[in-house]
mmCIF file with all atom_site columns, N, CA and C in Angstrom:
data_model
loop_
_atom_site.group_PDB
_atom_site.id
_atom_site.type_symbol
_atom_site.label_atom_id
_atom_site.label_alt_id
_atom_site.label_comp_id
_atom_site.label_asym_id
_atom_site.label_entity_id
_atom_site.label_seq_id
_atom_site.pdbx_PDB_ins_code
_atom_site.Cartn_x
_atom_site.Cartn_y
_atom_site.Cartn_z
_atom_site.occupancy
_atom_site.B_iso_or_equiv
_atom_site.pdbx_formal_charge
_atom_site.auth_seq_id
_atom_site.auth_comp_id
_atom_site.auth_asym_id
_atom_site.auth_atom_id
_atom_site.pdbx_PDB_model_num
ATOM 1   N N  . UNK A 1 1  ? 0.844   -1.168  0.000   1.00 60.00 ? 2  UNK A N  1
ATOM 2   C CA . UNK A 1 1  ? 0.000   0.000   0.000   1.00 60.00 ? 2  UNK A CA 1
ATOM 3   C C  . UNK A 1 1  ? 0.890   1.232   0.000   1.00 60.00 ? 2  UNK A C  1
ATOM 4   N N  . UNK A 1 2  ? 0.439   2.152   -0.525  1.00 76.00 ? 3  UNK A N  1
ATOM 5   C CA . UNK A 1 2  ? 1.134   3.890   -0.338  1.00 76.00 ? 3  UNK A CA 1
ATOM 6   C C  . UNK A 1 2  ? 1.378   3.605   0.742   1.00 76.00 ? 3  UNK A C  1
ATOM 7   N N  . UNK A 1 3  ? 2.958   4.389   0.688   1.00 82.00 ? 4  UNK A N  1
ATOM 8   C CA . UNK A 1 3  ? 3.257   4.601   2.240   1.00 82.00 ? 4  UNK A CA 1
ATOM 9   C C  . UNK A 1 3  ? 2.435   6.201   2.036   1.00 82.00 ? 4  UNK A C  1
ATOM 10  N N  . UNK A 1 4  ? 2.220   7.142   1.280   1.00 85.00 ? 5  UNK A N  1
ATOM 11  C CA . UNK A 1 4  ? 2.224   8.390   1.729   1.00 85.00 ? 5  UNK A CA 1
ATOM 12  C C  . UNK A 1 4  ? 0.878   8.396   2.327   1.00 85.00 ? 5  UNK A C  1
ATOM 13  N N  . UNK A 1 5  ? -0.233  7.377   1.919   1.00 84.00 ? 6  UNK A N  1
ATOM 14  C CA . UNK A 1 5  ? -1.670  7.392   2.569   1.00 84.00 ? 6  UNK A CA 1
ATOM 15  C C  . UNK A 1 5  ? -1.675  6.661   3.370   1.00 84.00 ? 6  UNK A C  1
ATOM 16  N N  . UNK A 1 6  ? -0.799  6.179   4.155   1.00 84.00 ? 7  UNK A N  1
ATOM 17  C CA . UNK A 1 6  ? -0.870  5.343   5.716   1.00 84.00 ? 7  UNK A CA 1
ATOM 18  C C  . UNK A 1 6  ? -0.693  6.337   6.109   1.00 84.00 ? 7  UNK A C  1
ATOM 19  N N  . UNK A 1 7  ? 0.666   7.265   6.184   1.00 87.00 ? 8  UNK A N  1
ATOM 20  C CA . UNK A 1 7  ? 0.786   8.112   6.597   1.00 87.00 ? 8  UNK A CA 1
ATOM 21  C C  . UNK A 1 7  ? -0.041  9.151   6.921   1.00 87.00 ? 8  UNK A C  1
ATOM 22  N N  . UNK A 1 8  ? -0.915  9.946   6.123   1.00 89.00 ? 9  UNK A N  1
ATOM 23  C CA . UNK A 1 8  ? -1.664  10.762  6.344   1.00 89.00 ? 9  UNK A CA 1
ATOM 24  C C  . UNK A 1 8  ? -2.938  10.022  6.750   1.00 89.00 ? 9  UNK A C  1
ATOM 25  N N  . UNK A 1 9  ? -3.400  9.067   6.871   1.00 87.00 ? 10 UNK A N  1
ATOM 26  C CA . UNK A 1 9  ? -4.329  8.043   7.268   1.00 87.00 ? 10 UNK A CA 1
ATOM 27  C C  . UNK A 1 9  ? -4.286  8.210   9.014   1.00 87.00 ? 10 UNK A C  1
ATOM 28  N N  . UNK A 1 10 ? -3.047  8.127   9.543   1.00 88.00 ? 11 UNK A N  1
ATOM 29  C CA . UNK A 1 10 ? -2.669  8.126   10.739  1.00 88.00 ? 11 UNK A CA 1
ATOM 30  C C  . UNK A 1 10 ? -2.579  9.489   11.895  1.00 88.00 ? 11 UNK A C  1
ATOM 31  N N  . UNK A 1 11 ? -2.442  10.552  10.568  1.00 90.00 ? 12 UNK A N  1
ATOM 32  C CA . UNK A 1 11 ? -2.496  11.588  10.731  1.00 90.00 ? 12 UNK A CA 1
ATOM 33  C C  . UNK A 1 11 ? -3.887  12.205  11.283  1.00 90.00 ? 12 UNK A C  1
ATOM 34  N N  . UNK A 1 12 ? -4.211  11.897  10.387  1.00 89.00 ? 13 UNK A N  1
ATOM 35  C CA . UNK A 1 12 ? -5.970  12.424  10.103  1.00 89.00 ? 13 UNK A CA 1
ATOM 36  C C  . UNK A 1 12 ? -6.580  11.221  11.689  1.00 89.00 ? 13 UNK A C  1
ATOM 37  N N  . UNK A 1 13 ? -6.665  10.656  11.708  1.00 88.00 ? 14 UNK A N  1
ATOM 38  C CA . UNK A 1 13 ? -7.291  8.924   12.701  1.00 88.00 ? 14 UNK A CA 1
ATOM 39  C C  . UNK A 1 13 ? -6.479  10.180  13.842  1.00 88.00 ? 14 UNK A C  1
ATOM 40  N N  . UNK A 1 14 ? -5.078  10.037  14.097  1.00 88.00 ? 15 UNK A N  1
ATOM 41  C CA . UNK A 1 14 ? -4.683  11.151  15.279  1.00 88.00 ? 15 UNK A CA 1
ATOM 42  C C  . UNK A 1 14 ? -5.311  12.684  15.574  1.00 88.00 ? 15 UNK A C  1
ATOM 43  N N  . UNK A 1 15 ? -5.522  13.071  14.750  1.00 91.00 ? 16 UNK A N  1
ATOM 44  C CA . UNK A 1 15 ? -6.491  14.912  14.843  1.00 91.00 ? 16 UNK A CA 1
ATOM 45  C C  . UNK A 1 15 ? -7.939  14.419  14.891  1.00 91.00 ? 16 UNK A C  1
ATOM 46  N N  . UNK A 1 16 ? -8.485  13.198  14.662  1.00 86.00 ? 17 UNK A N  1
ATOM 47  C CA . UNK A 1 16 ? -9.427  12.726  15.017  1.00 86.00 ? 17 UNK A CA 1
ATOM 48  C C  . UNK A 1 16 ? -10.024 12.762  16.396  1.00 86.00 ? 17 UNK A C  1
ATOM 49  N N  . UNK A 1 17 ? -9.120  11.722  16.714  1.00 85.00 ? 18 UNK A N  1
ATOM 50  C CA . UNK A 1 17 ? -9.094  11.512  17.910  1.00 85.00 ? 18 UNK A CA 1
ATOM 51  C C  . UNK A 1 17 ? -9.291  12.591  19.563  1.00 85.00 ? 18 UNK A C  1
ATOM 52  N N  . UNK A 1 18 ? -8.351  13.399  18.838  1.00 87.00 ? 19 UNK A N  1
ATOM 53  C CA . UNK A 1 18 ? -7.756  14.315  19.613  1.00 87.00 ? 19 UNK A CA 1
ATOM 54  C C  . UNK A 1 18 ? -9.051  15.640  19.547  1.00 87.00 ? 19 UNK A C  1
ATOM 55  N N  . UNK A 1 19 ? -9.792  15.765  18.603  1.00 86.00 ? 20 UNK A N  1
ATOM 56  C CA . UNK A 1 19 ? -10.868 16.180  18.478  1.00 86.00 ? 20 UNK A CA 1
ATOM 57  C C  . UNK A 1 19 ? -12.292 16.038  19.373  1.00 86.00 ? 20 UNK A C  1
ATOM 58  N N  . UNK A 1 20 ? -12.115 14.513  19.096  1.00 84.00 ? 21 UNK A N  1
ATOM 59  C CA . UNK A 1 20 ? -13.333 13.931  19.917  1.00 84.00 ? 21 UNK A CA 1
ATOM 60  C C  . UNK A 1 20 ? -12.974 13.564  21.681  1.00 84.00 ? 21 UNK A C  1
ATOM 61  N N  . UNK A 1 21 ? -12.071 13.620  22.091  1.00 82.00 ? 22 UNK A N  1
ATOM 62  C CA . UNK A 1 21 ? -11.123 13.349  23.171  1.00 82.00 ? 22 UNK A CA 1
ATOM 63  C C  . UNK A 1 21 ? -12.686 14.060  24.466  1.00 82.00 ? 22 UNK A C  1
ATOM 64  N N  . UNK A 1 22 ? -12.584 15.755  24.401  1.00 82.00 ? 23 UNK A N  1
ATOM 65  C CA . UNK A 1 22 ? -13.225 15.986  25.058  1.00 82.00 ? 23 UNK A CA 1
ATOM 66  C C  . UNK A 1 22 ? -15.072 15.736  24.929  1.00 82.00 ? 23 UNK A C  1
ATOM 67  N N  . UNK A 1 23 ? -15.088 15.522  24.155  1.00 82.00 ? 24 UNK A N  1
ATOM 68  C CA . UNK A 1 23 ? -16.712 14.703  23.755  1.00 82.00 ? 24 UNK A CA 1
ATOM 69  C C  . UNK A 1 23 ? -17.207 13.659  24.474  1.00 82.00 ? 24 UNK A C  1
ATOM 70  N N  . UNK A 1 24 ? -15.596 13.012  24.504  1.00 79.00 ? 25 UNK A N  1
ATOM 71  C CA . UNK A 1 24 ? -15.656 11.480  25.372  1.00 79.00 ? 25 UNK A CA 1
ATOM 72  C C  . UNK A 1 24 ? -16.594 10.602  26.689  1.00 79.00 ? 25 UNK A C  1
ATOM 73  N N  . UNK A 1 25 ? -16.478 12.235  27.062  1.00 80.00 ? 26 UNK A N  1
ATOM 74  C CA . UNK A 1 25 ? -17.242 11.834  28.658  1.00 80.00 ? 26 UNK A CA 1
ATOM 75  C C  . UNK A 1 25 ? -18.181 12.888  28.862  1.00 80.00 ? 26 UNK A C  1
ATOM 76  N N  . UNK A 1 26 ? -18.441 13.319  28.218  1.00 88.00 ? 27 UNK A N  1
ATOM 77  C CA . UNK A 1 26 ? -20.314 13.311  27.686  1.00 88.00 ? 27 UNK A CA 1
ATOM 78  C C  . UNK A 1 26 ? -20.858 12.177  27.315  1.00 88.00 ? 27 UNK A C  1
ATOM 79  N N  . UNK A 1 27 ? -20.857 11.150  26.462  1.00 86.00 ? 28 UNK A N  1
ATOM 80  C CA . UNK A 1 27 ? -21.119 10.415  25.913  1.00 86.00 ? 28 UNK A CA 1
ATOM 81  C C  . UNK A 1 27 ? -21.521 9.701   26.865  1.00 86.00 ? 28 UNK A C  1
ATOM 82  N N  . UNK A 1 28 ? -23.096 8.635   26.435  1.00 91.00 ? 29 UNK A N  1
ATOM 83  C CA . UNK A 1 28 ? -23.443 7.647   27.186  1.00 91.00 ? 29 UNK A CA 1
ATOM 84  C C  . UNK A 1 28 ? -22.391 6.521   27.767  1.00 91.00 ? 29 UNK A C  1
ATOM 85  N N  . UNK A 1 29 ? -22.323 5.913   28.237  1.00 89.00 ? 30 UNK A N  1
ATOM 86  C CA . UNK A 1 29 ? -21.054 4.308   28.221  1.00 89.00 ? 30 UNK A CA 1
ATOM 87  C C  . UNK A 1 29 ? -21.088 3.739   27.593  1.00 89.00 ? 30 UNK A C  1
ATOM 88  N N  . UNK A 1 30 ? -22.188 3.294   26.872  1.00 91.00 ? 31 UNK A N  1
ATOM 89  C CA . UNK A 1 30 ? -22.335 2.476   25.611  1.00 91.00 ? 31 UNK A CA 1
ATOM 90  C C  . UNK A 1 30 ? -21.523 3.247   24.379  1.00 91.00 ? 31 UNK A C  1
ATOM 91  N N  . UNK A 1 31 ? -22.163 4.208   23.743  1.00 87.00 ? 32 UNK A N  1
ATOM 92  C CA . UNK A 1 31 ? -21.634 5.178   22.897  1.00 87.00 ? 32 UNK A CA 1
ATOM 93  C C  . UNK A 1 31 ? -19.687 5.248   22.970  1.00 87.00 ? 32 UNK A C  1
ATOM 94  N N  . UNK A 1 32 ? -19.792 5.694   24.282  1.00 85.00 ? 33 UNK A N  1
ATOM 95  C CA . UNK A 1 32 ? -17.897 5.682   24.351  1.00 85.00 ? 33 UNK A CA 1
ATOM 96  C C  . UNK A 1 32 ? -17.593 4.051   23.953  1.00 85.00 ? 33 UNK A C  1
ATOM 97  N N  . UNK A 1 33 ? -18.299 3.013   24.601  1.00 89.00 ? 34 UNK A N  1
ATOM 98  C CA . UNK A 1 33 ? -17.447 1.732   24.031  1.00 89.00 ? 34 UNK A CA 1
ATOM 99  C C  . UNK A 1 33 ? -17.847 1.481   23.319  1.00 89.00 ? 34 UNK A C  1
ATOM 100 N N  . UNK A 1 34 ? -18.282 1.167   22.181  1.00 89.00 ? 35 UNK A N  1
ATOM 101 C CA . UNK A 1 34 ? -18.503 1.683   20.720  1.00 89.00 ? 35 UNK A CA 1
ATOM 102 C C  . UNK A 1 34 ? -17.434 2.287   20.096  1.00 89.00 ? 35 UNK A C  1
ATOM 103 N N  . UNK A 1 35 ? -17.321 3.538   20.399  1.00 86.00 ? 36 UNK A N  1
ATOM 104 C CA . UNK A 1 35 ? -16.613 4.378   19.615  1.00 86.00 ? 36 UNK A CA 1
ATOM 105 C C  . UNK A 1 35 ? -15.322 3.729   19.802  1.00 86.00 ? 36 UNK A C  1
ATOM 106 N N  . UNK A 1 36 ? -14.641 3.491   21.408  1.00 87.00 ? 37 UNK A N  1
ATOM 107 C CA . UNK A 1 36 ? -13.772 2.997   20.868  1.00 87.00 ? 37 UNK A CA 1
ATOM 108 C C  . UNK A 1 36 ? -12.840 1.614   20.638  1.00 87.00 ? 37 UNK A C  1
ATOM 109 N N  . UNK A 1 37 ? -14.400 0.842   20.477  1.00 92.00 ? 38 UNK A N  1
ATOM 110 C CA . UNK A 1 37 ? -14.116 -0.229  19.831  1.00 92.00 ? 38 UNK A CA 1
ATOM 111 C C  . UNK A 1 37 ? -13.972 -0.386  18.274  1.00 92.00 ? 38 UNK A C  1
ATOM 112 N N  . UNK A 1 38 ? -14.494 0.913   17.620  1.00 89.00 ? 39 UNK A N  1
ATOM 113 C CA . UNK A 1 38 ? -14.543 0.747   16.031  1.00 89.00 ? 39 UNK A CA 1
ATOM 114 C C  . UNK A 1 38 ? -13.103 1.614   15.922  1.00 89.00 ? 39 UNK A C  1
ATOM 115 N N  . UNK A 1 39 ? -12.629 2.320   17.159  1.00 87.00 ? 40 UNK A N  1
ATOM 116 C CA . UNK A 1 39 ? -11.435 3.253   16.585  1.00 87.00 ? 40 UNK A CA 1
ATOM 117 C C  . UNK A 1 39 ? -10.098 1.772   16.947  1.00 87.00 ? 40 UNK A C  1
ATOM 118 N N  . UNK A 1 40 ? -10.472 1.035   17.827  1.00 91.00 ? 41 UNK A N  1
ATOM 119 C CA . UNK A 1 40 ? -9.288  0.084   18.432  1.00 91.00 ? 41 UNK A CA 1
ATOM 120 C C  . UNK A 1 40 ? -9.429  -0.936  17.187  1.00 91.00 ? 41 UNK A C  1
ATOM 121 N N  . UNK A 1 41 ? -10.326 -1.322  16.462  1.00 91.00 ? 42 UNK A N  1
ATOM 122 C CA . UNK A 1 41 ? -10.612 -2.007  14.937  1.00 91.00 ? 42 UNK A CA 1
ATOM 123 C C  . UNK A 1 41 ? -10.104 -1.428  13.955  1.00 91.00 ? 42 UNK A C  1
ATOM 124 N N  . UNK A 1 42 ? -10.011 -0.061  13.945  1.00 88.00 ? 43 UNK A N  1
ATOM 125 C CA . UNK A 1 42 ? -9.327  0.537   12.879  1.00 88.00 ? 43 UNK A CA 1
ATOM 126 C C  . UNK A 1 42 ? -8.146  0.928   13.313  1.00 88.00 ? 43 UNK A C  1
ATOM 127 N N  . UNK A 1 43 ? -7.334  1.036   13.853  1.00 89.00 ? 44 UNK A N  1
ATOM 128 C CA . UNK A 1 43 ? -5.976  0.883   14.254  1.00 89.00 ? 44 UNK A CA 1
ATOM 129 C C  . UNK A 1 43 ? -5.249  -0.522  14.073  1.00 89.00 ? 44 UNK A C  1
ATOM 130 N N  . UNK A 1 44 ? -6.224  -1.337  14.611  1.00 90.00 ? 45 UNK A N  1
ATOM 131 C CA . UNK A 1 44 ? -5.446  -2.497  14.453  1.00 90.00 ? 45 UNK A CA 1
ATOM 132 C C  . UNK A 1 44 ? -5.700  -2.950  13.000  1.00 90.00 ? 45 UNK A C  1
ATOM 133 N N  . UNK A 1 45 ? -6.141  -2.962  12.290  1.00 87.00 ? 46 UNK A N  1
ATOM 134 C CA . UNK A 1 45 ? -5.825  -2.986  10.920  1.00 87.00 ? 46 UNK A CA 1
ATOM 135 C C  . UNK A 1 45 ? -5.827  -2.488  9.981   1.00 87.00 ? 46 UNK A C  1
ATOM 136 N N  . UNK A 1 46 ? -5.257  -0.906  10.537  1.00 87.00 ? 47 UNK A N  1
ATOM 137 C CA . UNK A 1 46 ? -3.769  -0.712  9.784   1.00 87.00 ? 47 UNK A CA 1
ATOM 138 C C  . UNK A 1 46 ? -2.956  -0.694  10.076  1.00 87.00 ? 47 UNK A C  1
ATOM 139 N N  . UNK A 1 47 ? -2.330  -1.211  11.340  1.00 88.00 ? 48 UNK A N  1
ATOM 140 C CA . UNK A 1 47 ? -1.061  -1.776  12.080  1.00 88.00 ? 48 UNK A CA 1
ATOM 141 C C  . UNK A 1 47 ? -0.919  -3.057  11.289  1.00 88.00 ? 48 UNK A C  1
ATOM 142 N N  . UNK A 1 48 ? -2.101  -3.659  10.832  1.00 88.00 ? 49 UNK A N  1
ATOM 143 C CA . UNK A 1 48 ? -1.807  -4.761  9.796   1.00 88.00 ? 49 UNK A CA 1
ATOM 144 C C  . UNK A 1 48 ? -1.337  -4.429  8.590   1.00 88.00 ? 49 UNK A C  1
ATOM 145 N N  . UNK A 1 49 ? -2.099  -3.593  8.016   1.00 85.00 ? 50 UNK A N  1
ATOM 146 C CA . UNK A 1 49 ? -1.641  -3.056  6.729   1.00 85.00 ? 50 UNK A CA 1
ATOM 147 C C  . UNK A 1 49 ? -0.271  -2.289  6.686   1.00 85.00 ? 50 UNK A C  1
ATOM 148 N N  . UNK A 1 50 ? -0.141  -1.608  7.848   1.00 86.00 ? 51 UNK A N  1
ATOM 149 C CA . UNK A 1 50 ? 1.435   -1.242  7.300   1.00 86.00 ? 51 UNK A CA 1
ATOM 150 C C  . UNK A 1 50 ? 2.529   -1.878  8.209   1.00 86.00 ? 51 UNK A C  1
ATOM 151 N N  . UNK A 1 51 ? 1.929   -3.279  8.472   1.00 88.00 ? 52 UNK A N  1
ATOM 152 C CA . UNK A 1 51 ? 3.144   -3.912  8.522   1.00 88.00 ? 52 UNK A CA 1
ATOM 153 C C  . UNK A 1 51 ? 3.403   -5.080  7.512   1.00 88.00 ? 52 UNK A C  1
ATOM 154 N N  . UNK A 1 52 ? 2.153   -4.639  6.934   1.00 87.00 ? 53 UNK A N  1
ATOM 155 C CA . UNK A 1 52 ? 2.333   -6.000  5.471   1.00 87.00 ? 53 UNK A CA 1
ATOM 156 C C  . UNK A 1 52 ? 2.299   -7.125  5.149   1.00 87.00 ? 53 UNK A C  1
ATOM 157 N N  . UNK A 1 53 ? 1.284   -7.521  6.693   1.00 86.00 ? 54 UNK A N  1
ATOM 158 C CA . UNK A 1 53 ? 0.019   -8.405  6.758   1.00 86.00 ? 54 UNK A CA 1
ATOM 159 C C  . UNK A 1 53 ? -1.767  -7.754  5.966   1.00 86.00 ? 54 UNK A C  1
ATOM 160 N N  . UNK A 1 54 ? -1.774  -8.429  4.913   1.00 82.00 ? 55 UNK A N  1
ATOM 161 C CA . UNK A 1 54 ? -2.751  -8.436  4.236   1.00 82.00 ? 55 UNK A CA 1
ATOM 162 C C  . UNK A 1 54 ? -4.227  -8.885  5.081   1.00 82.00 ? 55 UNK A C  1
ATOM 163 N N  . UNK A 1 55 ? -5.142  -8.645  6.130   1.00 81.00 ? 56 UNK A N  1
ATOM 164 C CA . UNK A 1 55 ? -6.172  -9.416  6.625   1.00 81.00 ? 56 UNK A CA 1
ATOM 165 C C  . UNK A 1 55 ? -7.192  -9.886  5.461   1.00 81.00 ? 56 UNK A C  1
ATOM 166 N N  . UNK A 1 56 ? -7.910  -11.024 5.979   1.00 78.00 ? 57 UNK A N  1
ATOM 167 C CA . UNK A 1 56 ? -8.833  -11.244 5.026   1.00 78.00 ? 57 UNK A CA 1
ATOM 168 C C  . UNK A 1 56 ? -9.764  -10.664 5.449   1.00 78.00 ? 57 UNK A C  1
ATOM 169 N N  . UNK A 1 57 ? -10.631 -9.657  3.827   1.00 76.00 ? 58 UNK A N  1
ATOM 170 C CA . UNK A 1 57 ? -11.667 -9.322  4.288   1.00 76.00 ? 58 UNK A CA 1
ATOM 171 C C  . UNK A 1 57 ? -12.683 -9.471  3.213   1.00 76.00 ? 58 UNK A C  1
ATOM 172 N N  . UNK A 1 58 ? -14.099 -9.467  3.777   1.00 80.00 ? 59 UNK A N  1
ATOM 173 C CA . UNK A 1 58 ? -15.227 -10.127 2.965   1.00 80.00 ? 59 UNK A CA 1
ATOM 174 C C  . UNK A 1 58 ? -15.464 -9.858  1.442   1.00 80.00 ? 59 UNK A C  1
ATOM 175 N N  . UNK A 1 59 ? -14.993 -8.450  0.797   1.00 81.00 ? 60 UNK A N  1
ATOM 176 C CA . UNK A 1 59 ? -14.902 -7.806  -0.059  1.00 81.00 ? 60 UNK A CA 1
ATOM 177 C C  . UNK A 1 59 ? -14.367 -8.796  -1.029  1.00 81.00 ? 60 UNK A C  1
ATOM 178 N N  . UNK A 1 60 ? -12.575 -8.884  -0.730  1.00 79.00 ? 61 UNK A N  1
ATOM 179 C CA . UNK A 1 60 ? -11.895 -10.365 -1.577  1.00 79.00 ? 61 UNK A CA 1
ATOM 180 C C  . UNK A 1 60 ? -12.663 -11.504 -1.477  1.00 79.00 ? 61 UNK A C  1
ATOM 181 N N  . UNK A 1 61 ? -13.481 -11.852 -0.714  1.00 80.00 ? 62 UNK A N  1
ATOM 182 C CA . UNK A 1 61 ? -14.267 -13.604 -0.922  1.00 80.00 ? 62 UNK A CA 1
ATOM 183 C C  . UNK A 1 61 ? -14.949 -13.350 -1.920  1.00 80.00 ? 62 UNK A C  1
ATOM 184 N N  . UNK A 1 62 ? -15.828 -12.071 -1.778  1.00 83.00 ? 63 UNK A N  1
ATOM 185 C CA . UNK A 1 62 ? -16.721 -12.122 -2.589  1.00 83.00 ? 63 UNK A CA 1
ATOM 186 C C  . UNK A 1 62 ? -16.568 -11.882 -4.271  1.00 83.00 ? 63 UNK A C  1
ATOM 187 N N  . UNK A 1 63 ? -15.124 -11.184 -4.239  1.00 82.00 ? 64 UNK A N  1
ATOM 188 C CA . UNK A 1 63 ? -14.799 -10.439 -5.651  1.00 82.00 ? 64 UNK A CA 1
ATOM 189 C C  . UNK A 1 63 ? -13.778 -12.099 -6.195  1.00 82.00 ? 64 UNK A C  1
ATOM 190 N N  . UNK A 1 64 ? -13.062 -12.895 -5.425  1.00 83.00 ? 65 UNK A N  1
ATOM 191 C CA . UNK A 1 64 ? -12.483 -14.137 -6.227  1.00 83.00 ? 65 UNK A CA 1
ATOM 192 C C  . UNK A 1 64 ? -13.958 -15.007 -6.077  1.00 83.00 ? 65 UNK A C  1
ATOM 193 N N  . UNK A 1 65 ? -14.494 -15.058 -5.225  1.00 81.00 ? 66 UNK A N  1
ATOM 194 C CA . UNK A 1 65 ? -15.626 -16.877 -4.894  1.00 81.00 ? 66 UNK A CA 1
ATOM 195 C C  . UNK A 1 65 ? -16.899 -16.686 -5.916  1.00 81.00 ? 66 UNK A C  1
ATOM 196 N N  . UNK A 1 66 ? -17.666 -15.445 -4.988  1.00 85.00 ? 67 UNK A N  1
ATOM 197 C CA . UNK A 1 66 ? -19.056 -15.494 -5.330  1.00 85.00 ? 67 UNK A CA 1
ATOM 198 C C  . UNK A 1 66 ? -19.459 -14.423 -6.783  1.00 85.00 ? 67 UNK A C  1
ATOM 199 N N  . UNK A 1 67 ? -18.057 -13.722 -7.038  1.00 85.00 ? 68 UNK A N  1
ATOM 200 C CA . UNK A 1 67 ? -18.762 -13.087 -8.047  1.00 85.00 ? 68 UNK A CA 1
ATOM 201 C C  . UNK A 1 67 ? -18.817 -13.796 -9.987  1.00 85.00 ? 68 UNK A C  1
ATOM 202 N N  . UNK A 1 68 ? -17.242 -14.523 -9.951  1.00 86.00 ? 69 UNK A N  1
ATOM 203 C CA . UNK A 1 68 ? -16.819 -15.451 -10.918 1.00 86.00 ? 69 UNK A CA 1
ATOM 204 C C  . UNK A 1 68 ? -18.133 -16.646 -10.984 1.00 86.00 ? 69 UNK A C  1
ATOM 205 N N  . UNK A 1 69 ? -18.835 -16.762 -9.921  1.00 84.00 ? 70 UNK A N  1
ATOM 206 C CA . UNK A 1 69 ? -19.633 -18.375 -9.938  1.00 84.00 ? 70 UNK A CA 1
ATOM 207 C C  . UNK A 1 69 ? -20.774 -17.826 -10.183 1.00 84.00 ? 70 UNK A C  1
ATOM 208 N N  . UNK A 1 70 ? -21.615 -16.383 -9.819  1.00 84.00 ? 71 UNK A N  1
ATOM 209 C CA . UNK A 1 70 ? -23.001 -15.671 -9.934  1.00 84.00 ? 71 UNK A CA 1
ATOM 210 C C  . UNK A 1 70 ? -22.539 -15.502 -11.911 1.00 84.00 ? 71 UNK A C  1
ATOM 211 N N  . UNK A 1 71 ? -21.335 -14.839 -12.499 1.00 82.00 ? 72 UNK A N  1
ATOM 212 C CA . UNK A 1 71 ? -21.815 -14.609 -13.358 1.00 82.00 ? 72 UNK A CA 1
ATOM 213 C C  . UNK A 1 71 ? -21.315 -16.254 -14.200 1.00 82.00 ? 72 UNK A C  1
ATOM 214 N N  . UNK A 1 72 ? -20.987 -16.871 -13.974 1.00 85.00 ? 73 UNK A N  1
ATOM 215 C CA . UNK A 1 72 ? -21.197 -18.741 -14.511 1.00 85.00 ? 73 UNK A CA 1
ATOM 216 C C  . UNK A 1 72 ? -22.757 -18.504 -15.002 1.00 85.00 ? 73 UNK A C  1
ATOM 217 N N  . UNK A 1 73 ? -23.545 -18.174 -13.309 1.00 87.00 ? 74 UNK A N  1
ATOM 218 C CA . UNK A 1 73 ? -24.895 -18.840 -13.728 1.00 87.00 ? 74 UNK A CA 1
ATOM 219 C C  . UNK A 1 73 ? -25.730 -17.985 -14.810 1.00 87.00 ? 74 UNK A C  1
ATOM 220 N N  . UNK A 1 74 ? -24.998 -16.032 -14.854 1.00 87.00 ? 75 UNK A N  1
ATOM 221 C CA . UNK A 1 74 ? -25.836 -15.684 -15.688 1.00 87.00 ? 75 UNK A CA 1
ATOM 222 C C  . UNK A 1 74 ? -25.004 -15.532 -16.904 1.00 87.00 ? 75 UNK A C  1
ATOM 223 N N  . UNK A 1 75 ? -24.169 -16.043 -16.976 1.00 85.00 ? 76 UNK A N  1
ATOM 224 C CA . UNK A 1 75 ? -23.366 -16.070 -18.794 1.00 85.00 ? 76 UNK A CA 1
ATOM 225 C C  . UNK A 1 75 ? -23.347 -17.594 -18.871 1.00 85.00 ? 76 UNK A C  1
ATOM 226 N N  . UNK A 1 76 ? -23.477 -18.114 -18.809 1.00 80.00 ? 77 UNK A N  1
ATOM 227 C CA . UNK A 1 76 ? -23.265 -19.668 -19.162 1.00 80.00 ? 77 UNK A CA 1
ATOM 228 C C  . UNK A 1 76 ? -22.306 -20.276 -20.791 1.00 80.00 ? 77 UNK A C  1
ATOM 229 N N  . UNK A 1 77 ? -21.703 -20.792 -21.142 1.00 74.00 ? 78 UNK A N  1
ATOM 230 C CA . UNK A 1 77 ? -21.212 -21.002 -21.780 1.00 74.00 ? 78 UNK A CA 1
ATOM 231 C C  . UNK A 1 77 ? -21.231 -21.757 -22.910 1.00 74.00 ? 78 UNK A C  1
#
């Protein structure tokens, strides 16, 4: 992947953060763990991605498995 869009990826996810920081505890308890369970999900994979572990994600199953075999059934040969 670009290194220059991890980079600014990390950037932006950090001024994020740092944004919403005081919001934090306003927020219901639910809402805060939530939030930062989808921010601790998105950190950790792109700690995958830029260390150059590829994760599997549903997008690739569907674009090698299910999309080659849907159009089988509507092009047939």
């Amino acid at each position: 992947m670009n290194s220059q869009f991890l980079v600014w990826f990390m950037v932006l996810m950090a001024f994020h953060l740092f944004l919403n920081l005081k919001h934090w505890a306003r927020q219901p308890k639910a809402t805060a763990r939530l939030y930062t369970f989808i921010t601790l999900v998105t950190l950790g994979l792109f700690l995958c991605v830029a260390s150059g572990y590829q994760p599997p994600m549903p997008t690739r199953f569907f674009i090698e498995r299910v999309s080659p075999w849907v159009f089988s059934i509507i092009h047939p040969q």
